Amino acid sequence: MSEQGEILLEVKNMFKSFGPTIALKDVNLTIKRGQIHGLVGENGSGKSTVTSIASGLQDCDSGEMIYLGKAWNPESMIYAREQGMSMILQEANTISDVTVAENLFAGKEAEFTNLGMVSKKKMVQAADELLQNFGVEHIKGGDSINRYSFEDRKLIEICRAVTDDTQLLVVDETTTALSHIGRALIYKLINKMAAEGKAVIFISHDMDEIIEVCNILTVLRDGNIIGTLEKGEMDPKKIRYMMVGREIGEAYYRDDYDPSHSGEVVLEFKNASFNDIKNFNLKLHKGQILGLGGLSGSGMRDVGRAAFGLERLKEGTIECKGNPLEGIMSAIDNNMGYISKNRDREALIGEGSIRDNIIMPSIRGLSGKMMYLSKKASTKVAQHQIDAFSIKCNNENQYVSTLSGGNKQKVSFAKWMAKDSDIFIMDCPTRGVDIGVKQFMYQLISQMKADNKAILMISEELPELIGMCDQIIIMKDNEVSANITRDKDLKQTDIIEYII
């Protein structure tokens, strides 16, 4: 019989490199039953690398692992899951164009097969039961997964990853992609697992979340284990210092409370109706940071997508710099940039190079009269942004898919900065980035405002909206429920009643 405190997974002397970049240097890590074991570190510190190796996503160069008392070298994530170790990835990991049920039981079709035929009806019934057991009743097994949002897809991944046989669950930056309801579900799940003598490895950049959720914490920096802290030792200042090797100031957000901006309107919704939103009106001014807040499904993300021409209007108009917005190319031509929450599907080309991703919006400007794209010019532009954003990479030719989540987000910003965009639609701009990068991005956004750029910032994080925005529009049930101006005395409690 398993007991609390018994070693479940042991990593010994692990090394891993990607070309000249050393990702893990002699890493030793012990995970015990009953632990919610936090892993923190800057982007590229090695958190996801060590857990992806343990979960069968990739191999290490050297070192060994022991799981459930036996040598462990999983051949795949599917094999690891069958042996009781599951990982929920930071980015989307569902299969498009098939049903929710087919996603939940991918690789397990034999359970529903008779005489060589898969019973879709039985699979859907089993999916509905599984979803209900997790308290996810608004998602239906027979629906196409395409109809569900990024947040809902993460819930589906959680339901797929965890079974009664799961002994060790890796949660890799998953909560940043979840709504408040989804976060409550996963917190309940991981606490239940720990109470049952199982274990969770919990990766997050949210310091408050880490301290609240985890009962032990290991800090990595540049592929090294810096130290492990027990619950009573978890101090934010101490953790930040261990992460970066230097003091980080407390000031992330703007230190001014001046909500003023230019009177020039650069983006305007006029009685616009799209999806479930009707007669929506909004004005974004030059030099303004306008926040959009609310719960997942409130409609705020639909507004951002519509602003960039990604949603078809049923009625009304959207004007950019006084001209009707007529789709994505119209938005780009009007010097608008869009940073999507779902960066792997909507913002970046994973199997493209960093250079190609950065220069994509600027190709016409970089091409000469003969429409020849100069490699020298494009490399110069890309390298400038790599340096400006301190993107950790081997060179500009490295595939974006090989970058950490935070460095991918830097590329999402860099592509529009390279084009010198002056209107930015930012959906969760600091999702999945570490504390140092988050501070850098807030400083960048503040400088954008000073440079008279216009920013529509969409976020579920109230501290982010309060800390950065001149004005905050709160949405609930696809309607505006509050319009709040920047003020030094504004608190989360002043806003929450308009959200729920």
Short mmCIF file of C-alpha atoms in Angstrom, two decimals:
data_model
loop_
_atom_site.label_atom_id
_atom_site.label_comp_id
_atom_site.label_asym_id
_atom_site.label_seq_id
_atom_site.Cartn_x
_atom_site.Cartn_y
_atom_site.Cartn_z
CA MET A 1 0.00 0.00 0.00
CA SER A 2 1.34 3.45 -0.95
CA GLU A 3 1.94 6.00 1.79
CA GLN A 4 2.23 9.77 1.92
CA GLY A 5 5.88 10.82 1.60
CA GLU A 6 6.91 7.78 -0.43
CA ILE A 7 9.10 8.64 -3.43
CA LEU A 8 7.07 8.48 -6.64
CA LEU A 9 9.50 9.91 -9.19
CA GLU A 10 13.24 10.49 -8.96
CA VAL A 11 15.32 12.32 -11.57
CA LYS A 12 19.09 11.81 -11.28
CA ASN A 13 21.91 13.75 -12.98
CA MET A 14 19.82 14.72 -16.02
CA PHE A 15 21.40 16.62 -18.91
CA LYS A 16 19.65 17.93 -22.03
CA SER A 17 20.82 20.27 -24.78
CA PHE A 18 19.29 21.69 -27.94
CA GLY A 19 22.21 22.37 -30.25
CA PRO A 20 24.56 24.76 -28.41
CA THR A 21 21.88 25.59 -25.82
CA ILE A 22 22.15 23.56 -22.62
CA ALA A 23 18.63 23.18 -21.23
CA LEU A 24 19.36 20.96 -18.20
CA LYS A 25 22.62 20.69 -16.28
CA ASP A 26 22.94 17.76 -13.86
CA VAL A 27 19.35 18.13 -12.61
CA ASN A 28 18.24 16.09 -9.59
CA LEU A 29 14.59 16.16 -8.55
CA THR A 30 12.51 14.06 -6.17
CA ILE A 31 8.69 13.96 -6.21
CA LYS A 32 6.89 12.31 -3.28
CA ARG A 33 3.33 11.14 -2.75
CA GLY A 34 1.07 13.79 -1.27
CA GLN A 35 3.05 16.64 -2.80
CA ILE A 36 1.83 19.46 -4.97
CA HIS A 37 5.37 20.20 -6.06
CA GLY A 38 5.83 23.59 -7.69
CA LEU A 39 8.44 24.29 -10.35
CA VAL A 40 9.30 27.92 -11.03
CA GLY A 41 11.95 29.71 -13.05
CA GLU A 42 12.34 32.17 -15.87
CA ASN A 43 11.32 31.17 -19.39
CA GLY A 44 13.90 28.71 -20.68
CA SER A 45 15.05 27.72 -17.17
CA GLY A 46 14.28 24.04 -17.81
CA LYS A 47 10.92 23.51 -16.07
CA SER A 48 9.03 22.18 -19.07
CA THR A 49 12.08 20.33 -20.37
CA VAL A 50 12.52 18.13 -17.30
CA THR A 51 8.79 17.37 -17.01
CA SER A 52 8.38 16.67 -20.74
CA ILE A 53 11.23 14.16 -20.55
CA ALA A 54 9.64 12.47 -17.53
CA SER A 55 6.29 12.38 -19.35
CA GLY A 56 7.64 10.78 -22.54
CA LEU A 57 7.49 13.81 -24.84
CA GLN A 58 11.23 13.79 -25.51
CA ASP A 59 14.46 12.05 -24.44
CA CYS A 60 17.27 13.31 -22.26
CA ASP A 61 20.94 13.23 -23.33
CA SER A 62 22.05 11.53 -20.13
CA GLY A 63 20.86 10.77 -16.63
CA GLU A 64 18.30 8.38 -15.22
CA MET A 65 14.78 8.33 -13.84
CA ILE A 66 13.06 6.03 -11.37
CA TYR A 67 9.25 5.90 -11.28
CA LEU A 68 7.21 3.69 -8.97
CA GLY A 69 10.45 2.08 -7.85
CA LYS A 70 11.57 1.03 -11.34
CA ALA A 71 13.83 2.45 -14.04
CA TRP A 72 11.80 4.86 -16.16
CA ASN A 73 12.34 5.76 -19.81
CA PRO A 74 8.88 6.26 -21.37
CA GLU A 75 8.66 5.74 -25.12
CA SER A 76 5.79 8.21 -25.54
CA MET A 77 3.25 10.35 -23.66
CA ILE A 78 0.61 7.69 -24.37
CA TYR A 79 2.77 5.01 -22.74
CA ALA A 80 3.46 7.31 -19.76
CA ARG A 81 -0.26 7.97 -19.36
CA GLU A 82 -0.98 4.24 -19.38
CA GLN A 83 1.55 3.87 -16.55
CA GLY A 84 -0.12 6.59 -14.49
CA MET A 85 1.89 9.71 -15.43
CA SER A 86 0.03 12.43 -17.35
CA MET A 87 1.01 15.90 -18.52
CA ILE A 88 -1.25 18.81 -19.42
CA LEU A 89 0.73 20.99 -21.80
CA GLN A 90 0.86 24.77 -21.77
CA GLU A 91 -0.27 25.11 -25.38
CA ALA A 92 -3.34 23.64 -27.06
CA ASN A 93 -3.14 19.87 -27.41
CA THR A 94 -6.47 18.86 -28.91
CA ILE A 95 -7.30 17.46 -32.35
CA SER A 96 -9.30 19.82 -34.54
CA ASP A 97 -12.20 18.81 -36.85
CA VAL A 98 -13.30 15.81 -34.75
CA THR A 99 -15.71 15.44 -31.82
CA VAL A 100 -15.03 16.10 -28.17
CA ALA A 101 -15.50 12.37 -27.54
CA GLU A 102 -12.88 11.47 -30.14
CA ASN A 103 -10.47 13.85 -28.43
CA LEU A 104 -11.16 12.41 -24.99
CA PHE A 105 -10.62 8.82 -26.12
CA ALA A 106 -7.90 9.28 -28.74
CA GLY A 107 -5.81 6.11 -28.65
CA LYS A 108 -8.52 4.26 -26.72
CA GLU A 109 -10.91 3.54 -29.59
CA ALA A 110 -10.59 -0.20 -28.95
CA GLU A 111 -12.71 0.23 -25.82
CA PHE A 112 -15.67 1.12 -28.06
CA THR A 113 -14.96 -1.30 -30.93
CA ASN A 114 -16.98 -4.39 -31.78
CA LEU A 115 -16.35 -6.53 -34.87
CA GLY A 116 -14.00 -3.87 -36.18
CA MET A 117 -16.55 -1.02 -35.90
CA VAL A 118 -16.25 1.87 -33.45
CA SER A 119 -19.54 2.69 -31.71
CA LYS A 120 -19.69 6.48 -31.84
CA LYS A 121 -22.83 6.39 -29.69
CA LYS A 122 -21.11 4.53 -26.84
CA MET A 123 -18.08 6.80 -27.11
CA VAL A 124 -20.24 9.93 -26.85
CA GLN A 125 -22.15 8.51 -23.87
CA ALA A 126 -18.86 7.72 -22.11
CA ALA A 127 -17.55 11.20 -22.91
CA ASP A 128 -20.64 12.87 -21.45
CA GLU A 129 -20.31 10.79 -18.27
CA LEU A 130 -16.62 11.66 -17.96
CA LEU A 131 -17.26 15.39 -18.45
CA GLN A 132 -20.08 15.35 -15.89
CA ASN A 133 -17.84 13.58 -13.36
CA PHE A 134 -15.40 16.47 -13.69
CA GLY A 135 -18.20 19.03 -13.33
CA VAL A 136 -17.83 20.18 -16.95
CA GLU A 137 -21.47 19.96 -17.96
CA HIS A 138 -21.56 22.69 -20.62
CA ILE A 139 -19.33 20.66 -22.98
CA LYS A 140 -21.00 17.80 -24.88
CA GLY A 141 -19.21 14.70 -26.16
CA GLY A 142 -20.98 14.66 -29.52
CA ASP A 143 -20.09 18.25 -30.44
CA SER A 144 -17.29 19.14 -32.81
CA ILE A 145 -14.37 20.41 -30.78
CA ASN A 146 -14.08 23.33 -33.21
CA ARG A 147 -17.07 25.03 -31.59
CA TYR A 148 -15.32 25.33 -28.23
CA SER A 149 -13.01 28.09 -27.04
CA PHE A 150 -9.36 27.77 -26.14
CA GLU A 151 -10.31 27.69 -22.44
CA ASP A 152 -12.86 24.91 -22.96
CA ARG A 153 -10.33 22.88 -24.93
CA LYS A 154 -7.97 23.03 -21.96
CA LEU A 155 -10.76 21.63 -19.77
CA ILE A 156 -11.18 18.79 -22.27
CA GLU A 157 -7.44 18.11 -22.05
CA ILE A 158 -7.67 17.91 -18.24
CA CYS A 159 -10.55 15.43 -18.44
CA ARG A 160 -8.55 13.36 -20.93
CA ALA A 161 -5.33 13.39 -18.91
CA VAL A 162 -6.62 12.39 -15.48
CA THR A 163 -8.08 8.99 -14.64
CA ASP A 164 -8.43 6.98 -11.44
CA ASP A 165 -5.10 5.34 -12.33
CA THR A 166 -3.18 8.63 -12.60
CA GLN A 167 -0.45 8.71 -9.97
CA LEU A 168 1.50 11.78 -11.09
CA LEU A 169 0.02 14.75 -12.95
CA VAL A 170 2.15 17.48 -14.54
CA VAL A 171 0.30 20.80 -14.89
CA ASP A 172 2.44 22.97 -17.18
CA GLU A 173 1.24 26.59 -17.15
CA THR A 174 -2.30 25.33 -17.72
CA THR A 175 -4.04 27.72 -15.35
CA THR A 176 -3.04 30.77 -17.43
CA ALA A 177 -5.26 29.40 -20.21
CA LEU A 178 -8.24 28.71 -17.95
CA SER A 179 -11.17 30.82 -16.86
CA HIS A 180 -11.84 31.32 -13.14
CA ILE A 181 -14.24 28.37 -13.24
CA GLY A 182 -11.61 26.21 -14.91
CA ARG A 183 -9.01 27.18 -12.34
CA ALA A 184 -11.34 26.25 -9.49
CA LEU A 185 -11.84 22.85 -11.14
CA ILE A 186 -8.13 22.11 -11.46
CA TYR A 187 -7.36 23.32 -7.90
CA LYS A 188 -10.01 20.96 -6.57
CA LEU A 189 -8.60 18.13 -8.68
CA ILE A 190 -4.96 18.53 -7.62
CA ASN A 191 -5.84 18.87 -3.94
CA LYS A 192 -7.89 15.67 -4.20
CA MET A 193 -4.95 13.87 -5.83
CA ALA A 194 -2.55 14.99 -3.09
CA ALA A 195 -5.00 13.90 -0.38
CA GLU A 196 -5.22 10.46 -2.03
CA GLY A 197 -1.46 9.97 -1.85
CA LYS A 198 -0.81 10.83 -5.48
CA ALA A 199 1.35 13.77 -6.63
CA VAL A 200 1.25 16.84 -8.83
CA ILE A 201 4.06 18.82 -10.47
CA PHE A 202 2.68 22.34 -10.81
CA ILE A 203 4.39 24.84 -13.13
CA SER A 204 3.25 28.47 -13.02
CA HIS A 205 4.58 32.00 -13.30
CA ASP A 206 1.89 33.31 -10.96
CA MET A 207 3.68 33.78 -7.63
CA ASP A 208 0.51 34.12 -5.56
CA GLU A 209 -0.88 30.97 -7.14
CA ILE A 210 2.30 28.98 -6.52
CA ILE A 211 2.44 29.97 -2.85
CA GLU A 212 -1.26 29.26 -2.36
CA VAL A 213 -1.41 25.93 -4.19
CA CYS A 214 1.95 24.19 -3.61
CA ASN A 215 3.25 22.54 -0.46
CA ILE A 216 6.84 22.39 -1.74
CA LEU A 217 8.66 24.43 -4.40
CA THR A 218 11.78 23.89 -6.52
CA VAL A 219 13.43 26.82 -8.33
CA LEU A 220 15.37 26.43 -11.59
CA ARG A 221 17.65 28.90 -13.31
CA ASP A 222 19.48 28.34 -16.62
CA GLY A 223 18.97 24.58 -16.43
CA ASN A 224 20.16 24.26 -12.84
CA ILE A 225 18.26 23.46 -9.64
CA ILE A 226 18.83 26.50 -7.42
CA GLY A 227 17.03 25.18 -4.37
CA THR A 228 13.87 23.69 -2.88
CA LEU A 229 11.62 25.49 -0.38
CA GLU A 230 9.10 24.07 2.06
CA LYS A 231 5.70 25.76 2.47
CA GLY A 232 6.81 27.99 5.35
CA GLU A 233 9.86 29.21 3.42
CA MET A 234 7.97 30.45 0.36
CA ASP A 235 8.53 34.20 0.34
CA PRO A 236 7.87 36.05 -2.96
CA LYS A 237 10.99 38.21 -2.68
CA LYS A 238 13.17 35.18 -1.91
CA ILE A 239 11.68 33.16 -4.78
CA ARG A 240 12.16 35.99 -7.28
CA TYR A 241 15.80 36.38 -6.23
CA MET A 242 16.40 32.63 -6.65
CA MET A 243 14.78 32.72 -10.09
CA VAL A 244 16.82 35.55 -11.60
CA GLY A 245 19.89 35.82 -9.34
CA ARG A 246 19.22 39.49 -8.58
CA GLU A 247 16.70 41.72 -6.87
CA ILE A 248 13.60 42.55 -8.90
CA GLY A 249 11.73 45.68 -7.93
CA GLU A 250 8.14 45.43 -6.80
CA ALA A 251 6.91 47.91 -9.41
CA TYR A 252 5.46 46.10 -12.42
CA TYR A 253 2.68 48.43 -13.41
CA ARG A 254 2.44 52.09 -14.31
CA ASP A 255 3.30 54.44 -11.46
CA ASP A 256 1.05 57.22 -12.75
CA TYR A 257 -2.72 57.52 -12.46
CA ASP A 258 -3.26 59.89 -15.36
CA PRO A 259 -5.93 58.42 -17.71
CA SER A 260 -5.57 61.16 -20.32
CA HIS A 261 -4.96 60.42 -24.00
CA SER A 262 -5.37 61.98 -27.42
CA GLY A 263 -8.84 62.92 -28.61
CA GLU A 264 -8.20 61.17 -31.94
CA VAL A 265 -10.24 57.96 -32.30
CA VAL A 266 -8.33 55.24 -34.17
CA LEU A 267 -10.73 52.31 -33.71
CA GLU A 268 -14.49 52.51 -33.28
CA PHE A 269 -17.31 49.98 -33.02
CA LYS A 270 -20.63 51.52 -34.14
CA ASN A 271 -23.70 49.48 -33.15
CA ALA A 272 -21.76 46.39 -34.19
CA SER A 273 -23.39 42.96 -33.88
CA PHE A 274 -21.32 39.75 -34.17
CA ASN A 275 -21.57 36.30 -32.63
CA ASP A 276 -23.81 36.78 -29.53
CA ILE A 277 -22.93 40.47 -29.10
CA LYS A 278 -25.48 43.03 -30.24
CA ASN A 279 -25.24 46.77 -30.87
CA PHE A 280 -21.77 47.07 -29.37
CA ASN A 281 -20.11 50.48 -29.19
CA LEU A 282 -16.51 51.28 -28.28
CA LYS A 283 -13.94 53.98 -28.99
CA LEU A 284 -10.17 53.46 -28.75
CA HIS A 285 -8.06 56.61 -28.84
CA LYS A 286 -4.50 57.27 -29.84
CA GLY A 287 -2.28 57.11 -26.74
CA GLN A 288 -4.85 55.12 -24.76
CA ILE A 289 -4.64 51.77 -22.99
CA LEU A 290 -8.23 50.56 -22.96
CA GLY A 291 -8.89 47.42 -20.93
CA LEU A 292 -11.52 44.75 -21.58
CA GLY A 293 -12.23 42.47 -18.62
CA GLY A 294 -14.66 39.73 -17.68
CA LEU A 295 -14.99 35.98 -17.32
CA SER A 296 -14.34 33.52 -20.10
CA GLY A 297 -17.38 33.59 -22.38
CA SER A 298 -18.29 37.17 -21.44
CA GLY A 299 -17.68 38.32 -25.02
CA MET A 300 -14.48 40.27 -24.47
CA ARG A 301 -12.39 37.97 -26.68
CA ASP A 302 -14.97 38.21 -29.46
CA VAL A 303 -14.53 41.99 -29.36
CA GLY A 304 -10.77 41.64 -29.80
CA ARG A 305 -11.19 39.21 -32.68
CA ALA A 306 -13.76 41.45 -34.37
CA ALA A 307 -11.43 44.44 -33.98
CA PHE A 308 -8.83 42.60 -36.08
CA GLY A 309 -11.34 41.47 -38.69
CA LEU A 310 -11.53 37.87 -37.47
CA GLU A 311 -15.29 37.91 -36.83
CA ARG A 312 -17.94 38.64 -39.44
CA LEU A 313 -20.32 41.50 -38.61
CA LYS A 314 -24.08 40.91 -38.77
CA GLU A 315 -24.96 44.57 -38.36
CA GLY A 316 -23.22 47.89 -37.74
CA THR A 317 -19.65 48.84 -38.59
CA ILE A 318 -16.12 48.86 -37.22
CA GLU A 319 -13.98 51.77 -38.35
CA CYS A 320 -10.20 52.00 -38.20
CA LYS A 321 -8.80 55.51 -38.58
CA GLY A 322 -12.13 56.58 -40.05
CA ASN A 323 -12.29 53.82 -42.68
CA PRO A 324 -14.50 50.71 -42.56
CA LEU A 325 -12.64 47.63 -41.40
CA GLU A 326 -12.97 44.94 -44.07
CA GLY A 327 -11.08 41.96 -42.70
CA ILE A 328 -7.62 41.02 -41.49
CA MET A 329 -5.66 42.56 -44.38
CA SER A 330 -7.57 45.79 -43.89
CA ALA A 331 -6.53 45.79 -40.22
CA ILE A 332 -2.88 45.12 -41.08
CA ASP A 333 -2.91 47.79 -43.79
CA ASN A 334 -4.14 50.23 -41.14
CA ASN A 335 -1.08 49.31 -39.05
CA MET A 336 -2.94 47.18 -36.52
CA GLY A 337 -1.33 44.24 -34.72
CA TYR A 338 -3.06 41.35 -32.93
CA ILE A 339 -1.53 39.32 -30.09
CA SER A 340 -3.72 36.27 -29.62
CA LYS A 341 -4.19 34.31 -26.41
CA ASN A 342 -3.98 31.16 -28.53
CA ARG A 343 -0.56 31.96 -29.95
CA ASP A 344 0.19 28.52 -31.42
CA ARG A 345 -2.94 28.51 -33.61
CA GLU A 346 -3.54 32.19 -34.31
CA ALA A 347 -0.32 34.14 -33.81
CA LEU A 348 2.69 32.04 -34.77
CA ILE A 349 3.81 29.43 -37.29
CA GLY A 350 5.48 26.84 -35.11
CA GLU A 351 7.41 25.15 -37.91
CA GLY A 352 8.59 28.48 -39.24
CA SER A 353 11.79 30.21 -38.16
CA ILE A 354 11.91 33.08 -35.70
CA ARG A 355 12.98 35.31 -38.59
CA ASP A 356 10.08 34.29 -40.82
CA ASN A 357 7.56 34.83 -38.02
CA ILE A 358 8.93 38.26 -37.13
CA ILE A 359 9.07 39.61 -40.69
CA MET A 360 5.74 38.15 -41.87
CA PRO A 361 3.62 41.31 -41.37
CA SER A 362 6.43 43.41 -42.88
CA ILE A 363 7.12 41.41 -46.05
CA ARG A 364 5.66 43.99 -48.43
CA GLY A 365 7.77 46.73 -46.84
CA LEU A 366 10.93 44.63 -47.02
CA SER A 367 10.40 43.61 -50.66
CA GLY A 368 11.79 45.82 -53.36
CA LYS A 369 10.22 46.83 -56.68
CA MET A 370 10.95 43.38 -58.08
CA MET A 371 9.14 41.83 -55.08
CA TYR A 372 12.41 40.22 -54.05
CA LEU A 373 12.73 39.65 -50.32
CA SER A 374 16.25 40.44 -49.22
CA LYS A 375 17.53 37.83 -46.78
CA LYS A 376 20.06 40.32 -45.48
CA ALA A 377 17.36 42.92 -44.76
CA SER A 378 14.97 40.41 -43.18
CA THR A 379 17.73 38.94 -41.01
CA LYS A 380 18.69 42.43 -39.85
CA VAL A 381 15.08 43.20 -38.86
CA ALA A 382 14.66 39.88 -37.07
CA GLN A 383 17.97 40.14 -35.21
CA HIS A 384 17.11 43.64 -34.03
CA GLN A 385 13.88 42.33 -32.47
CA ILE A 386 15.63 39.25 -31.01
CA ASP A 387 18.06 41.61 -29.29
CA ALA A 388 15.40 44.10 -28.22
CA PHE A 389 13.23 41.39 -26.65
CA SER A 390 16.15 39.25 -25.41
CA ILE A 391 14.62 36.20 -27.10
CA LYS A 392 16.52 33.11 -25.95
CA CYS A 393 17.47 31.20 -29.08
CA ASN A 394 20.42 29.77 -30.99
CA ASN A 395 19.87 32.11 -33.95
CA GLU A 396 17.09 33.62 -36.09
CA ASN A 397 16.71 30.36 -38.03
CA GLN A 398 15.51 28.37 -35.02
CA TYR A 399 11.95 27.06 -35.27
CA VAL A 400 9.45 28.88 -33.07
CA SER A 401 8.01 25.52 -31.94
CA THR A 402 11.25 24.83 -30.04
CA LEU A 403 11.00 28.00 -27.91
CA SER A 404 9.60 28.25 -24.40
CA GLY A 405 6.14 29.76 -23.97
CA GLY A 406 7.52 33.11 -22.82
CA ASN A 407 9.91 33.38 -25.75
CA LYS A 408 7.07 32.52 -28.13
CA GLN A 409 5.12 35.40 -26.61
CA LYS A 410 8.08 37.71 -27.20
CA VAL A 411 8.02 36.72 -30.88
CA SER A 412 4.27 37.51 -30.94
CA PHE A 413 5.08 41.04 -29.79
CA ALA A 414 8.21 41.39 -31.92
CA LYS A 415 6.47 40.72 -35.25
CA TRP A 416 4.21 43.74 -34.79
CA MET A 417 6.92 45.95 -33.30
CA ALA A 418 9.04 45.17 -36.37
CA LYS A 419 6.22 46.55 -38.53
CA ASP A 420 5.96 49.58 -36.24
CA SER A 421 2.23 49.00 -35.69
CA ASP A 422 0.42 51.83 -33.94
CA ILE A 423 -2.77 49.99 -32.88
CA PHE A 424 -2.45 46.83 -30.79
CA ILE A 425 -5.12 44.29 -29.86
CA MET A 426 -3.63 42.31 -26.97
CA ASP A 427 -5.46 39.23 -25.70
CA CYS A 428 -3.79 38.10 -22.45
CA PRO A 429 -0.47 39.73 -23.42
CA THR A 430 1.49 38.31 -20.46
CA ARG A 431 0.14 34.74 -20.54
CA GLY A 432 2.82 32.18 -19.75
CA VAL A 433 5.69 34.61 -19.20
CA ASP A 434 7.96 34.78 -16.18
CA ILE A 435 8.13 37.58 -13.68
CA GLY A 436 11.07 39.36 -15.32
CA VAL A 437 9.54 39.24 -18.80
CA LYS A 438 6.19 40.38 -17.43
CA GLN A 439 7.87 43.43 -15.89
CA PHE A 440 9.61 44.12 -19.22
CA MET A 441 6.32 43.85 -21.15
CA TYR A 442 4.51 46.25 -18.81
CA GLN A 443 7.33 48.76 -19.29
CA LEU A 444 7.05 48.24 -23.05
CA ILE A 445 3.28 48.82 -23.00
CA SER A 446 3.78 51.98 -20.92
CA GLN A 447 6.29 53.22 -23.50
CA MET A 448 3.82 52.42 -26.29
CA LYS A 449 1.30 54.71 -24.61
CA ALA A 450 3.94 57.43 -24.30
CA ASP A 451 4.64 56.99 -28.02
CA ASN A 452 0.94 57.62 -28.78
CA LYS A 453 0.16 54.04 -29.78
CA ALA A 454 -3.35 52.73 -29.06
CA ILE A 455 -3.80 49.52 -27.07
CA LEU A 456 -6.87 47.37 -26.47
CA MET A 457 -5.83 45.06 -23.61
CA ILE A 458 -8.04 42.01 -22.98
CA SER A 459 -7.42 40.18 -19.72
CA GLU A 460 -9.06 38.15 -16.96
CA GLU A 461 -6.37 39.38 -14.56
CA LEU A 462 -7.81 42.33 -12.67
CA PRO A 463 -4.46 43.47 -11.19
CA GLU A 464 -3.12 43.73 -14.75
CA LEU A 465 -6.08 45.80 -15.92
CA ILE A 466 -6.06 48.05 -12.85
CA GLY A 467 -2.29 48.47 -13.02
CA MET A 468 -2.03 49.34 -16.71
CA CYS A 469 -5.27 50.72 -18.18
CA ASP A 470 -6.60 54.27 -18.56
CA GLN A 471 -10.11 52.92 -18.76
CA ILE A 472 -11.58 49.46 -18.09
CA ILE A 473 -14.69 48.10 -19.81
CA ILE A 474 -16.15 45.09 -18.01
CA MET A 475 -18.24 42.63 -20.00
CA LYS A 476 -20.79 40.15 -18.71
CA ASP A 477 -23.12 37.96 -20.79
CA ASN A 478 -21.94 39.66 -24.02
CA GLU A 479 -22.85 43.12 -22.78
CA VAL A 480 -20.98 46.00 -21.14
CA SER A 481 -21.66 45.91 -17.40
CA ALA A 482 -19.29 48.67 -16.26
CA ASN A 483 -17.02 51.40 -17.58
CA ILE A 484 -14.33 52.39 -15.06
CA THR A 485 -11.71 55.15 -15.26
CA ARG A 486 -8.17 54.79 -13.90
CA ASP A 487 -7.86 55.83 -10.26
CA LYS A 488 -5.22 55.29 -7.56
CA ASP A 489 -7.90 54.06 -5.13
CA LEU A 490 -9.41 51.52 -7.56
CA LYS A 491 -9.39 47.97 -6.14
CA GLN A 492 -10.37 44.52 -7.42
CA THR A 493 -13.34 44.47 -5.06
CA ASP A 494 -14.70 47.57 -6.82
CA ILE A 495 -14.83 45.63 -10.10
CA ILE A 496 -15.67 42.04 -9.20
CA GLU A 497 -19.39 42.72 -8.67
CA TYR A 498 -19.69 43.73 -12.33
CA ILE A 499 -18.03 40.49 -13.51
CA ILE A 500 -19.93 37.81 -11.63
#
